[in-house]
mmCIF file of C-alpha atoms and ligand atoms in Angstrom:
data_model
loop_
_atom_site.group_PDB
_atom_site.id
_atom_site.type_symbol
_atom_site.label_atom_id
_atom_site.label_comp_id
_atom_site.label_asym_id
_atom_site.label_seq_id
_atom_site.Cartn_x
_atom_site.Cartn_y
_atom_site.Cartn_z
ATOM 1 C CA MET Q 1 54.402 18.842 -44.417
ATOM 2 C CA THR Q 2 52.186 21.412 -43.071
ATOM 3 C CA ARG Q 3 53.558 24.978 -43.279
ATOM 4 C CA ILE Q 4 51.981 28.344 -42.618
ATOM 5 C CA ASP Q 5 52.027 30.468 -45.474
ATOM 6 C CA GLU Q 6 50.251 33.592 -43.695
ATOM 7 C CA SER Q 7 51.484 35.272 -40.880
ATOM 8 C CA SER Q 8 48.926 36.880 -38.514
ATOM 9 C CA ASP Q 9 48.516 40.377 -40.607
ATOM 10 C CA GLY Q 10 47.549 38.244 -43.773
ATOM 11 C CA ARG Q 11 50.560 39.243 -45.481
ATOM 12 C CA ARG Q 12 52.116 36.153 -47.149
ATOM 13 C CA VAL Q 13 55.847 34.349 -45.895
ATOM 14 C CA THR Q 14 58.024 35.162 -48.641
ATOM 15 C CA VAL Q 15 61.377 33.826 -46.629
ATOM 16 C CA SER Q 16 60.613 30.968 -44.330
ATOM 17 C CA VAL Q 17 63.512 28.939 -42.266
ATOM 18 C CA ARG Q 18 63.350 26.194 -39.871
ATOM 19 C CA GLY Q 19 65.830 24.805 -38.015
ATOM 20 C CA LEU Q 20 68.800 25.514 -40.227
ATOM 21 C CA VAL Q 21 72.248 23.776 -38.961
ATOM 22 C CA LYS Q 22 75.648 24.315 -40.565
ATOM 23 C CA HIS Q 23 78.757 23.007 -38.864
ATOM 24 C CA TYR Q 24 82.326 23.922 -39.545
ATOM 25 C CA GLY Q 25 84.046 21.291 -37.904
ATOM 26 C CA GLU Q 26 83.635 22.233 -34.139
ATOM 27 C CA THR Q 27 82.135 25.393 -34.939
ATOM 28 C CA LYS Q 28 78.160 25.971 -34.850
ATOM 29 C CA ALA Q 29 78.094 28.360 -37.259
ATOM 30 C CA LEU Q 30 74.091 27.978 -37.354
ATOM 31 C CA ASP Q 31 72.942 26.084 -34.395
ATOM 32 C CA GLY Q 32 68.941 25.710 -35.848
ATOM 33 C CA VAL Q 33 67.378 28.961 -36.901
ATOM 34 C CA ASP Q 34 63.678 29.878 -37.417
ATOM 35 C CA LEU Q 35 62.634 33.099 -39.091
ATOM 36 C CA ASP Q 36 59.765 34.554 -41.546
ATOM 37 C CA VAL Q 37 59.961 37.389 -43.502
ATOM 38 C CA ARG Q 38 56.869 38.504 -45.018
ATOM 39 C CA GLU Q 39 56.186 39.787 -48.018
ATOM 40 C CA GLY Q 40 57.229 43.235 -48.858
ATOM 41 C CA THR Q 41 59.339 44.010 -45.323
ATOM 42 C CA VAL Q 42 62.326 44.117 -44.449
ATOM 43 C CA MET Q 43 63.745 41.185 -41.491
ATOM 44 C CA GLY Q 44 66.233 42.786 -39.896
ATOM 45 C CA VAL Q 45 69.256 39.634 -38.758
ATOM 46 C CA LEU Q 46 71.289 41.425 -35.842
ATOM 47 C CA GLY Q 47 74.565 39.882 -34.448
ATOM 48 C CA PRO Q 48 78.272 40.507 -33.539
ATOM 49 C CA ASN Q 49 80.837 39.119 -35.772
ATOM 50 C CA GLY Q 50 80.494 35.462 -36.309
ATOM 51 C CA ALA Q 51 76.854 35.327 -34.920
ATOM 52 C CA GLY Q 52 76.758 33.241 -38.387
ATOM 53 C CA LYS Q 53 74.784 35.779 -40.154
ATOM 54 C CA THR Q 54 76.576 35.750 -43.813
ATOM 55 C CA THR Q 55 75.972 31.599 -43.056
ATOM 56 C CA LEU Q 56 72.544 32.084 -43.220
ATOM 57 C CA VAL Q 57 72.545 34.685 -46.150
ATOM 58 C CA ARG Q 58 75.093 32.087 -48.166
ATOM 59 C CA ILE Q 59 72.420 29.066 -47.588
ATOM 60 C CA LEU Q 60 69.457 31.423 -48.434
ATOM 61 C CA SER Q 61 71.110 32.160 -51.434
ATOM 62 C CA THR Q 62 72.081 28.965 -52.584
ATOM 63 C CA LEU Q 63 75.875 29.268 -52.332
ATOM 64 C CA ILE Q 64 76.054 26.780 -49.652
ATOM 65 C CA THR Q 65 73.960 23.778 -48.458
ATOM 66 C CA PRO Q 66 72.596 23.549 -44.957
ATOM 67 C CA ASP Q 67 73.597 19.941 -42.859
ATOM 68 C CA ALA Q 68 70.264 19.946 -41.657
ATOM 69 C CA GLY Q 69 66.800 22.017 -41.407
ATOM 70 C CA GLU Q 70 64.936 24.050 -44.233
ATOM 71 C CA ALA Q 71 64.794 27.162 -46.402
ATOM 72 C CA MET Q 72 62.413 28.116 -48.485
ATOM 73 C CA VAL Q 73 62.478 31.665 -50.395
ATOM 74 C CA ALA Q 74 59.260 32.692 -52.603
ATOM 75 C CA GLY Q 75 57.975 29.204 -53.112
ATOM 76 C CA TYR Q 76 61.476 27.686 -53.848
ATOM 77 C CA ASP Q 77 63.485 24.987 -51.746
ATOM 78 C CA VAL Q 78 67.014 26.301 -51.212
ATOM 79 C CA VAL Q 79 68.807 22.728 -51.846
ATOM 80 C CA ARG Q 80 65.912 21.275 -53.987
ATOM 81 C CA GLN Q 81 65.182 23.967 -56.260
ATOM 82 C CA PRO Q 82 68.185 26.390 -56.449
ATOM 83 C CA ARG Q 83 68.265 26.798 -59.768
ATOM 84 C CA GLN Q 84 64.299 28.810 -59.881
ATOM 85 C CA LEU Q 85 65.222 30.007 -56.414
ATOM 86 C CA ARG Q 86 68.643 32.022 -58.174
ATOM 87 C CA ARG Q 87 65.726 33.820 -60.651
ATOM 88 C CA VAL Q 88 64.302 35.744 -58.036
ATOM 89 C CA ILE Q 89 66.829 36.874 -55.539
ATOM 90 C CA GLY Q 90 69.696 40.025 -55.526
ATOM 91 C CA LEU Q 91 72.479 39.556 -53.407
ATOM 92 C CA THR Q 92 74.858 42.100 -52.468
ATOM 93 C CA GLY Q 93 77.394 40.498 -50.391
ATOM 94 C CA GLN Q 94 79.351 41.732 -47.189
ATOM 95 C CA TYR Q 95 82.294 42.134 -49.521
ATOM 96 C CA ALA Q 96 81.766 44.083 -52.671
ATOM 97 C CA SER Q 97 81.232 41.632 -55.555
ATOM 98 C CA VAL Q 98 81.977 44.065 -58.540
ATOM 99 C CA ASP Q 99 84.748 43.678 -61.117
ATOM 100 C CA GLU Q 100 87.105 46.558 -60.071
ATOM 101 C CA LYS Q 101 89.006 46.676 -62.791
ATOM 102 C CA LEU Q 102 85.843 47.246 -64.764
ATOM 103 C CA PRO Q 103 83.422 50.484 -65.595
ATOM 104 C CA GLY Q 104 80.673 50.493 -62.897
ATOM 105 C CA TRP Q 105 78.460 50.622 -66.438
ATOM 106 C CA GLU Q 106 80.314 47.498 -67.874
ATOM 107 C CA ASN Q 107 79.903 45.635 -64.399
ATOM 108 C CA LEU Q 108 75.911 46.143 -64.765
ATOM 109 C CA TYR Q 109 76.074 45.480 -68.944
ATOM 110 C CA MET Q 110 77.761 42.161 -68.030
ATOM 111 C CA ILE Q 111 75.758 41.092 -65.272
ATOM 112 C CA GLY Q 112 72.623 41.537 -67.125
ATOM 113 C CA ARG Q 113 73.826 39.589 -70.289
ATOM 114 C CA LEU Q 114 74.476 36.639 -67.433
ATOM 115 C CA LEU Q 115 71.406 36.726 -66.674
ATOM 116 C CA ASP Q 116 69.935 36.263 -70.139
ATOM 117 C CA LEU Q 117 68.836 39.937 -70.982
ATOM 118 C CA SER Q 118 69.489 40.789 -74.622
ATOM 119 C CA ARG Q 119 71.901 43.136 -75.406
ATOM 120 C CA LYS Q 120 69.083 46.072 -75.626
ATOM 121 C CA ASP Q 121 67.669 45.006 -72.432
ATOM 122 C CA ALA Q 122 71.040 44.916 -70.869
ATOM 123 C CA ARG Q 123 71.940 48.555 -71.921
ATOM 124 C CA ALA Q 124 69.358 49.904 -70.919
ATOM 125 C CA ARG Q 125 69.352 48.403 -67.200
ATOM 126 C CA ALA Q 126 73.152 49.448 -66.602
ATOM 127 C CA ASP Q 127 71.921 52.678 -67.699
ATOM 128 C CA GLU Q 128 68.715 53.328 -65.732
ATOM 129 C CA LEU Q 129 70.515 51.608 -62.735
ATOM 130 C CA LEU Q 130 73.332 54.189 -62.903
ATOM 131 C CA GLU Q 131 70.833 56.757 -63.113
ATOM 132 C CA ARG Q 132 69.017 55.342 -59.726
ATOM 133 C CA PHE Q 133 71.763 55.364 -57.811
ATOM 134 C CA SER Q 134 73.315 58.475 -58.479
ATOM 135 C CA LEU Q 135 76.363 57.036 -60.383
ATOM 136 C CA THR Q 136 75.818 58.315 -64.368
ATOM 137 C CA ASP Q 137 78.799 60.530 -63.757
ATOM 138 C CA ALA Q 138 80.753 57.529 -62.983
ATOM 139 C CA ALA Q 139 79.639 55.133 -65.437
ATOM 140 C CA LYS Q 140 82.783 55.355 -67.406
ATOM 141 C CA ARG Q 141 85.087 54.838 -64.799
ATOM 142 C CA PRO Q 142 87.055 51.938 -63.499
ATOM 143 C CA ALA Q 143 85.081 50.777 -59.772
ATOM 144 C CA SER Q 144 88.718 50.915 -58.487
ATOM 145 C CA THR Q 145 88.269 54.933 -58.812
ATOM 146 C CA TYR Q 146 84.690 55.179 -56.811
ATOM 147 C CA SER Q 147 84.750 56.107 -52.986
ATOM 148 C CA GLY Q 148 83.409 53.503 -50.691
ATOM 149 C CA GLY Q 149 79.877 54.951 -51.068
ATOM 150 C CA MET Q 150 79.696 54.741 -54.823
ATOM 151 C CA ARG Q 151 81.025 50.801 -54.664
ATOM 152 C CA ARG Q 152 78.304 50.346 -52.603
ATOM 153 C CA ARG Q 153 75.730 51.902 -54.300
ATOM 154 C CA LEU Q 154 77.238 49.806 -57.312
ATOM 155 C CA ASP Q 155 76.794 46.689 -55.700
ATOM 156 C CA LEU Q 156 73.009 47.181 -54.609
ATOM 157 C CA ALA Q 157 72.651 48.257 -58.478
ATOM 158 C CA ALA Q 158 74.028 44.912 -59.481
ATOM 159 C CA SER Q 159 72.136 43.202 -57.247
ATOM 160 C CA MET Q 160 68.690 44.585 -58.624
ATOM 161 C CA ILE Q 161 69.084 43.795 -62.519
ATOM 162 C CA GLY Q 162 67.372 40.802 -62.439
ATOM 163 C CA ARG Q 163 64.491 42.833 -61.039
ATOM 164 C CA PRO Q 164 64.339 40.695 -57.504
ATOM 165 C CA GLN Q 165 61.668 40.056 -55.215
ATOM 166 C CA VAL Q 166 64.122 39.373 -52.754
ATOM 167 C CA LEU Q 167 66.573 40.900 -51.809
ATOM 168 C CA PHE Q 168 69.683 39.827 -49.439
ATOM 169 C CA LEU Q 169 72.085 42.525 -48.148
ATOM 170 C CA ASP Q 170 74.557 41.200 -46.223
ATOM 171 C CA GLU Q 171 76.215 44.283 -43.605
ATOM 172 C CA PRO Q 172 75.392 46.648 -46.155
ATOM 173 C CA THR Q 173 76.670 49.690 -44.411
ATOM 174 C CA THR Q 174 79.645 48.371 -42.633
ATOM 175 C CA GLY Q 175 82.651 50.652 -42.846
ATOM 176 C CA LEU Q 176 80.931 53.265 -44.398
ATOM 177 C CA ASP Q 177 81.032 56.692 -43.015
ATOM 178 C CA PRO Q 178 77.635 58.075 -41.660
ATOM 179 C CA ARG Q 179 76.793 60.192 -44.589
ATOM 180 C CA THR Q 180 77.291 57.339 -47.076
ATOM 181 C CA ARG Q 181 75.424 55.109 -44.804
ATOM 182 C CA ASN Q 182 72.396 57.146 -44.891
ATOM 183 C CA GLU Q 183 72.767 57.308 -48.774
ATOM 184 C CA VAL Q 184 72.505 53.575 -48.662
ATOM 185 C CA TRP Q 185 69.612 53.515 -46.404
ATOM 186 C CA ASP Q 186 68.234 55.713 -48.572
ATOM 187 C CA GLU Q 187 68.239 53.249 -51.557
ATOM 188 C CA VAL Q 188 67.532 50.749 -49.757
ATOM 189 C CA LYS Q 189 64.124 52.001 -48.598
ATOM 190 C CA ALA Q 190 63.082 53.163 -52.149
ATOM 191 C CA MET Q 191 63.701 49.304 -52.793
ATOM 192 C CA VAL Q 192 61.584 48.317 -50.195
ATOM 193 C CA GLY Q 193 59.004 51.507 -51.715
ATOM 194 C CA GLU Q 194 59.225 49.217 -55.025
ATOM 195 C CA GLY Q 195 57.567 45.903 -52.936
ATOM 196 C CA VAL Q 196 61.135 44.170 -52.908
ATOM 197 C CA THR Q 197 61.005 41.669 -49.740
ATOM 198 C CA VAL Q 198 64.326 41.861 -48.167
ATOM 199 C CA LEU Q 199 66.585 40.277 -45.617
ATOM 200 C CA LEU Q 200 69.282 42.591 -44.358
ATOM 201 C CA THR Q 201 72.088 41.723 -42.183
ATOM 202 C CA THR Q 202 73.587 44.283 -39.553
ATOM 203 C CA GLN Q 203 76.167 45.165 -36.510
ATOM 204 C CA TYR Q 204 74.149 48.724 -36.195
ATOM 205 C CA MET Q 205 71.087 48.892 -34.109
ATOM 206 C CA GLU Q 206 70.544 52.086 -35.694
ATOM 207 C CA GLU Q 207 70.537 50.435 -39.117
ATOM 208 C CA ALA Q 208 67.848 47.869 -38.177
ATOM 209 C CA GLU Q 209 66.279 50.789 -36.591
ATOM 210 C CA GLN Q 210 65.859 52.685 -39.515
ATOM 211 C CA LEU Q 211 65.335 50.098 -42.039
ATOM 212 C CA ALA Q 212 63.953 46.647 -40.433
ATOM 213 C CA SER Q 213 60.132 46.573 -39.003
ATOM 214 C CA GLU Q 214 60.742 43.190 -37.470
ATOM 215 C CA LEU Q 215 64.467 41.620 -35.963
ATOM 216 C CA THR Q 216 65.946 38.410 -35.575
ATOM 217 C CA VAL Q 217 68.782 39.127 -32.914
ATOM 218 C CA VAL Q 218 70.936 35.846 -33.678
ATOM 219 C CA ASP Q 219 74.193 35.014 -31.123
ATOM 220 C CA ARG Q 220 76.345 32.363 -31.966
ATOM 221 C CA GLY Q 221 74.148 30.503 -34.313
ATOM 222 C CA LYS Q 222 71.203 30.630 -32.665
ATOM 223 C CA VAL Q 223 68.085 33.018 -32.369
ATOM 224 C CA VAL Q 224 68.252 34.854 -28.967
ATOM 225 C CA ALA Q 225 65.271 36.969 -29.700
ATOM 226 C CA ALA Q 226 62.787 37.557 -32.548
ATOM 227 C CA GLY Q 227 59.852 39.714 -32.785
ATOM 228 C CA ARG Q 228 58.562 43.016 -34.003
ATOM 229 C CA ILE Q 229 61.798 46.063 -32.900
ATOM 230 C CA GLU Q 230 59.472 47.888 -30.724
ATOM 231 C CA GLU Q 231 58.034 44.954 -29.044
ATOM 232 C CA LEU Q 232 61.719 43.509 -28.719
ATOM 233 C CA LYS Q 233 62.715 46.746 -27.302
ATOM 234 C CA ALA Q 234 59.667 46.669 -24.581
ATOM 235 C CA ARG Q 235 60.456 43.412 -23.627
ATOM 236 C CA VAL Q 236 63.763 44.738 -22.010
ATOM 237 C CA GLY Q 237 61.262 46.347 -19.472
ATOM 238 C CA GLY Q 238 62.564 49.671 -18.796
ATOM 239 C CA ARG Q 239 61.427 52.366 -20.240
ATOM 240 C CA THR Q 240 62.173 56.425 -19.176
ATOM 241 C CA LEU Q 241 59.109 58.456 -18.929
ATOM 242 C CA ARG Q 242 60.088 62.005 -20.606
ATOM 243 C CA ILE Q 243 57.398 65.042 -19.120
ATOM 244 C CA ARG Q 244 58.225 68.704 -19.844
ATOM 245 C CA PRO Q 245 56.322 70.882 -18.030
ATOM 246 C CA VAL Q 246 55.195 74.393 -19.101
ATOM 247 C CA ASP Q 247 56.922 75.826 -16.487
ATOM 248 C CA PRO Q 248 60.671 74.928 -16.422
ATOM 249 C CA LEU Q 249 60.429 76.265 -12.566
ATOM 250 C CA GLN Q 250 58.219 73.279 -12.034
ATOM 251 C CA LEU Q 251 61.528 70.972 -12.988
ATOM 252 C CA GLY Q 252 62.399 70.293 -9.494
ATOM 253 C CA PRO Q 253 59.532 70.513 -7.571
ATOM 254 C CA LEU Q 254 57.927 67.904 -9.666
ATOM 255 C CA ALA Q 255 61.245 65.918 -9.339
ATOM 256 C CA ALA Q 256 60.971 66.623 -5.358
ATOM 257 C CA MET Q 257 57.487 65.392 -5.597
ATOM 258 C CA LEU Q 258 57.733 62.040 -7.742
ATOM 259 C CA ASP Q 259 60.518 61.023 -5.488
ATOM 260 C CA GLU Q 260 58.725 61.452 -2.185
ATOM 261 C CA LEU Q 261 55.987 59.427 -3.500
ATOM 262 C CA GLY Q 262 57.944 56.298 -4.456
ATOM 263 C CA ILE Q 263 56.072 55.615 -7.663
ATOM 264 C CA THR Q 264 58.873 54.513 -9.419
ATOM 265 C CA GLY Q 265 60.292 52.416 -6.479
ATOM 266 C CA LEU Q 266 63.906 52.710 -5.610
ATOM 267 C CA ALA Q 267 64.660 54.384 -9.345
ATOM 268 C CA THR Q 268 64.781 58.723 -9.178
ATOM 269 C CA THR Q 269 63.988 61.047 -11.712
ATOM 270 C CA THR Q 270 66.306 63.189 -13.283
ATOM 271 C CA VAL Q 271 66.438 66.407 -14.543
ATOM 272 C CA ASP Q 272 67.344 67.265 -17.745
ATOM 273 C CA ARG Q 273 67.718 71.154 -17.805
ATOM 274 C CA GLU Q 274 68.951 71.253 -20.777
ATOM 275 C CA ASN Q 275 65.703 70.102 -22.891
ATOM 276 C CA ASN Q 276 64.099 71.488 -19.700
ATOM 277 C CA THR Q 277 62.392 68.167 -19.238
ATOM 278 C CA LEU Q 278 61.936 65.432 -16.506
ATOM 279 C CA LEU Q 279 63.390 61.869 -16.926
ATOM 280 C CA VAL Q 280 61.223 59.401 -15.216
ATOM 281 C CA PRO Q 281 62.110 55.579 -15.206
ATOM 282 C CA ILE Q 282 59.261 53.203 -15.418
ATOM 283 C CA LEU Q 283 59.027 49.607 -15.312
ATOM 284 C CA SER Q 284 54.955 49.028 -16.021
ATOM 285 C CA ASP Q 285 52.349 50.759 -17.288
ATOM 286 C CA GLU Q 286 50.398 51.257 -13.809
ATOM 287 C CA GLN Q 287 53.693 53.084 -12.992
ATOM 288 C CA LEU Q 288 52.900 55.366 -15.781
ATOM 289 C CA THR Q 289 49.695 55.903 -14.869
ATOM 290 C CA ALA Q 290 50.387 56.479 -11.675
ATOM 291 C CA VAL Q 291 52.936 59.116 -12.496
ATOM 292 C CA VAL Q 292 50.578 60.674 -14.622
ATOM 293 C CA GLY Q 293 47.873 60.967 -11.975
ATOM 294 C CA ALA Q 294 49.884 62.696 -9.590
ATOM 295 C CA VAL Q 295 51.182 65.438 -11.762
ATOM 296 C CA THR Q 296 47.705 65.848 -13.147
ATOM 297 C CA ALA Q 297 46.434 66.177 -9.678
ATOM 298 C CA ARG Q 298 48.931 68.369 -8.041
ATOM 299 C CA GLY Q 299 47.852 71.008 -11.468
ATOM 300 C CA ILE Q 300 51.000 71.261 -13.086
ATOM 301 C CA THR Q 301 50.326 71.840 -16.430
ATOM 302 C CA ILE Q 302 52.697 69.814 -18.909
ATOM 303 C CA SER Q 303 53.064 70.307 -22.786
ATOM 304 C CA SER Q 304 54.439 66.845 -23.232
ATOM 305 C CA ILE Q 305 54.861 63.649 -22.039
ATOM 306 C CA VAL Q 306 56.839 60.828 -23.907
ATOM 307 C CA THR Q 307 57.649 57.454 -22.837
ATOM 308 C CA GLU Q 308 61.308 56.290 -24.305
ATOM 309 C CA LEU Q 309 62.311 52.864 -24.862
ATOM 310 C CA PRO Q 310 66.206 51.632 -24.318
ATOM 311 C CA SER Q 311 68.272 51.036 -27.199
ATOM 312 C CA LEU Q 312 68.880 48.428 -29.290
ATOM 313 C CA ASP Q 313 72.217 48.075 -27.745
ATOM 314 C CA GLU Q 314 70.698 47.823 -24.604
ATOM 315 C CA VAL Q 315 67.981 45.346 -25.515
ATOM 316 C CA PHE Q 316 71.384 42.817 -27.076
ATOM 317 C CA LEU Q 317 73.419 43.433 -24.047
ATOM 318 C CA SER Q 318 70.229 42.261 -21.581
ATOM 319 C CA LEU Q 319 69.359 39.365 -24.197
ATOM 320 C CA THR Q 320 72.835 37.880 -24.625
ATOM 321 C CA GLY Q 321 74.607 38.786 -22.108
ATOM 322 C CA HIS Q 322 77.316 40.741 -23.903
ATOM 323 C CA ARG Q 323 77.822 44.179 -26.310
ATOM 324 C CA ALA Q 324 77.032 42.974 -30.029
ATOM 325 C CA SER Q 325 80.329 45.729 -30.753
ATOM 326 C CA ALA Q 326 82.620 43.498 -28.539
ATOM 327 C CA PRO Q 327 82.031 39.461 -29.098
ATOM 328 C CA GLN Q 328 86.062 38.928 -27.814
ATOM 329 C CA ASP Q 329 84.728 40.114 -24.221
ATOM 330 C CA ILE Q 330 82.054 37.242 -23.988
ATOM 331 C CA THR Q 331 80.794 37.402 -20.105
ATOM 332 C CA PRO Q 332 79.658 34.350 -18.880
ATOM 333 C CA ALA Q 333 76.220 33.068 -19.388
ATOM 334 C CA ASP Q 334 74.712 33.912 -15.894
ATOM 335 C CA SER Q 335 75.876 37.221 -16.189
ATOM 336 C CA ASP Q 336 72.645 37.641 -18.004
ATOM 337 C CA SER Q 337 70.332 38.370 -15.407
ATOM 338 C CA ASP Q 338 72.851 41.651 -14.135
ATOM 339 C CA ALA Q 339 72.622 42.683 -17.288
ATOM 340 C CA ARG Q 340 68.990 42.918 -17.432
ATOM 341 C CA GLU Q 341 69.133 44.729 -14.340
ATOM 342 C CA GLU Q 342 71.015 47.675 -15.224
ATOM 343 C CA VAL Q 343 69.032 48.307 -18.144
ATOM 344 C CA ALA Q 344 66.004 48.021 -16.211
ATOM 345 C CA VAL Q 345 66.833 50.301 -13.233
HETATM 346 N N1 ADP I 401 83.600 28.416 -44.451
HETATM 347 C C1 ADP I 401 83.910 28.438 -43.259
HETATM 348 N N2 ADP I 401 84.822 27.411 -42.664
HETATM 349 C C2 ADP I 401 85.295 27.493 -41.197
HETATM 350 N N3 ADP I 401 84.691 28.098 -40.672
HETATM 351 C C3 ADP I 401 83.521 29.530 -41.135
HETATM 352 C C4 ADP I 401 83.360 29.186 -42.231
HETATM 353 N N4 ADP I 401 82.351 30.360 -42.785
HETATM 354 C C5 ADP I 401 82.182 30.870 -41.446
HETATM 355 N N5 ADP I 401 82.676 30.015 -40.423
HETATM 356 C C6 ADP I 401 82.894 30.475 -38.774
HETATM 357 O O1 ADP I 401 81.055 30.100 -38.443
HETATM 358 C C7 ADP I 401 80.552 30.958 -37.642
HETATM 359 C C8 ADP I 401 79.784 32.299 -38.290
HETATM 360 O O2 ADP I 401 80.597 32.525 -39.436
HETATM 361 P P1 ADP I 401 79.501 33.900 -40.237
HETATM 362 O O3 ADP I 401 78.713 33.439 -40.587
HETATM 363 O O4 ADP I 401 80.551 34.350 -41.041
HETATM 364 O O5 ADP I 401 78.977 34.791 -39.042
HETATM 365 P P2 ADP I 401 78.957 36.473 -39.509
HETATM 366 O O6 ADP I 401 78.361 37.084 -40.677
HETATM 367 O O7 ADP I 401 77.421 36.802 -37.988
HETATM 368 O O8 ADP I 401 80.385 37.006 -38.403
HETATM 369 C C9 ADP I 401 82.081 31.937 -37.387
HETATM 370 O O9 ADP I 401 82.557 31.394 -36.209
HETATM 371 C C10 ADP I 401 82.996 31.665 -38.495
HETATM 372 O O10 ADP I 401 83.923 31.689 -38.071
HETATM 373 MG MG1 MG I 402 79.432 38.261 -42.002
#
C-alpha cells in the first residue's frame, strides 16, 4: 500500500483518513470520509448537528472502530495500534469529561496518575496546567461550582496532561458565551503555538476562521468541500470590492458611473454611507481589473480598496443547499444551484 506522507508544502501529514465508514443501522454516520491534517496545523471539521463529527473524533481517538476505511494518527493505525495511538493524543469531548465532584486540581492529578506519571510529576503537571489555564484560584473547588468557561478550560487542561502531539477538540465552544469562547480560542491558539496538531470540530464558521487553516465541510457523513479556508470561500465565486474614495462626495457619482458601464453585469453597486465606501459585487478578476481601471480613468483618488470574501455561512449554504445552523430545514438537493446563485449575485 502506498501512502502520501508529505503534503505539497513539505509538512508531514499527522492525521490521515481514507474512506472512513461508520453505520448505525440505517444511519450512515460516516459515509466515506477522507482528510489529511498536516503537522502543527489546525484542521477544522465543519458541519451541522448529525453530520458525523463526533463519530469521526471517536474513531480517531480509538473509542469506537470504523466499519470500513482507515485512519492513521501520528503514524499509528486507529484499529491495529490503539494503545500506542492513545499515548500521543489528547481529547476534549463534546461533553465535559471531568469528574464534577472532584476539585479541578484532583481531576488533573488523577488523570496524570492514570497516564503513569509519578506522584511528583502528576502534582507538578496539575499545578502547571491550572496556572496555564488561569484556574489556580479555583484549584480546590469542586468542578461542579465552575462556570461554563472554567469547565471548558479544565477540560482543555485535562487533555494536555499527557503532552499530546495531536489534540482532538469536539465542539470546544458550543454553548459558551462570546467572551468565554474567545478565552478558549486563545488557549487553543497557544497550544497550536507549542506545535500541537489539532483536529477541531465545530458548527461555528467564525470558530473555523479563527483557528483553522484548512477546512473539511461535512454533511450527513460525507465531505462536501475541503481545502484552505480562503480557497473554499473563493470557490463560492462571489466577492465584494470595497472602494473608499478620498472625497466622500465622489461616492454617488462613482456608483452611477460603474452601474452605467455595466462592468459587474446585472449586479448593482451600493453606497455604504456609514463607512464612506462603495460596495461593488464582482465575480471575476477581470471584473475587478475593469472596475479599478474605470475608477482610475476618471481621475478619482481612492484611499483604500479591498476585496471581501463571502462568510463561511454563505459557503456552507451554497455547498450543501442548507444552512449549517438549521439541519432540520433540509432543502431538496436540486435547490443547490439556487443557493449558489443567491450567494454569487
Ligand atoms: N451510538 C449511536 N447509535 C446510533 N446512532 C448514532 C450513534 N452515534 C451517532 N449516531 C448517529 O450518527 C449520525 C452522526 O452523529 P454524530 O457523529 O454525533 O454527529 P455530529 O457530532 O456531527 O452532530 C447522527 O445521525 C446520529 O444520530
Ligand atoms: Mg457531535
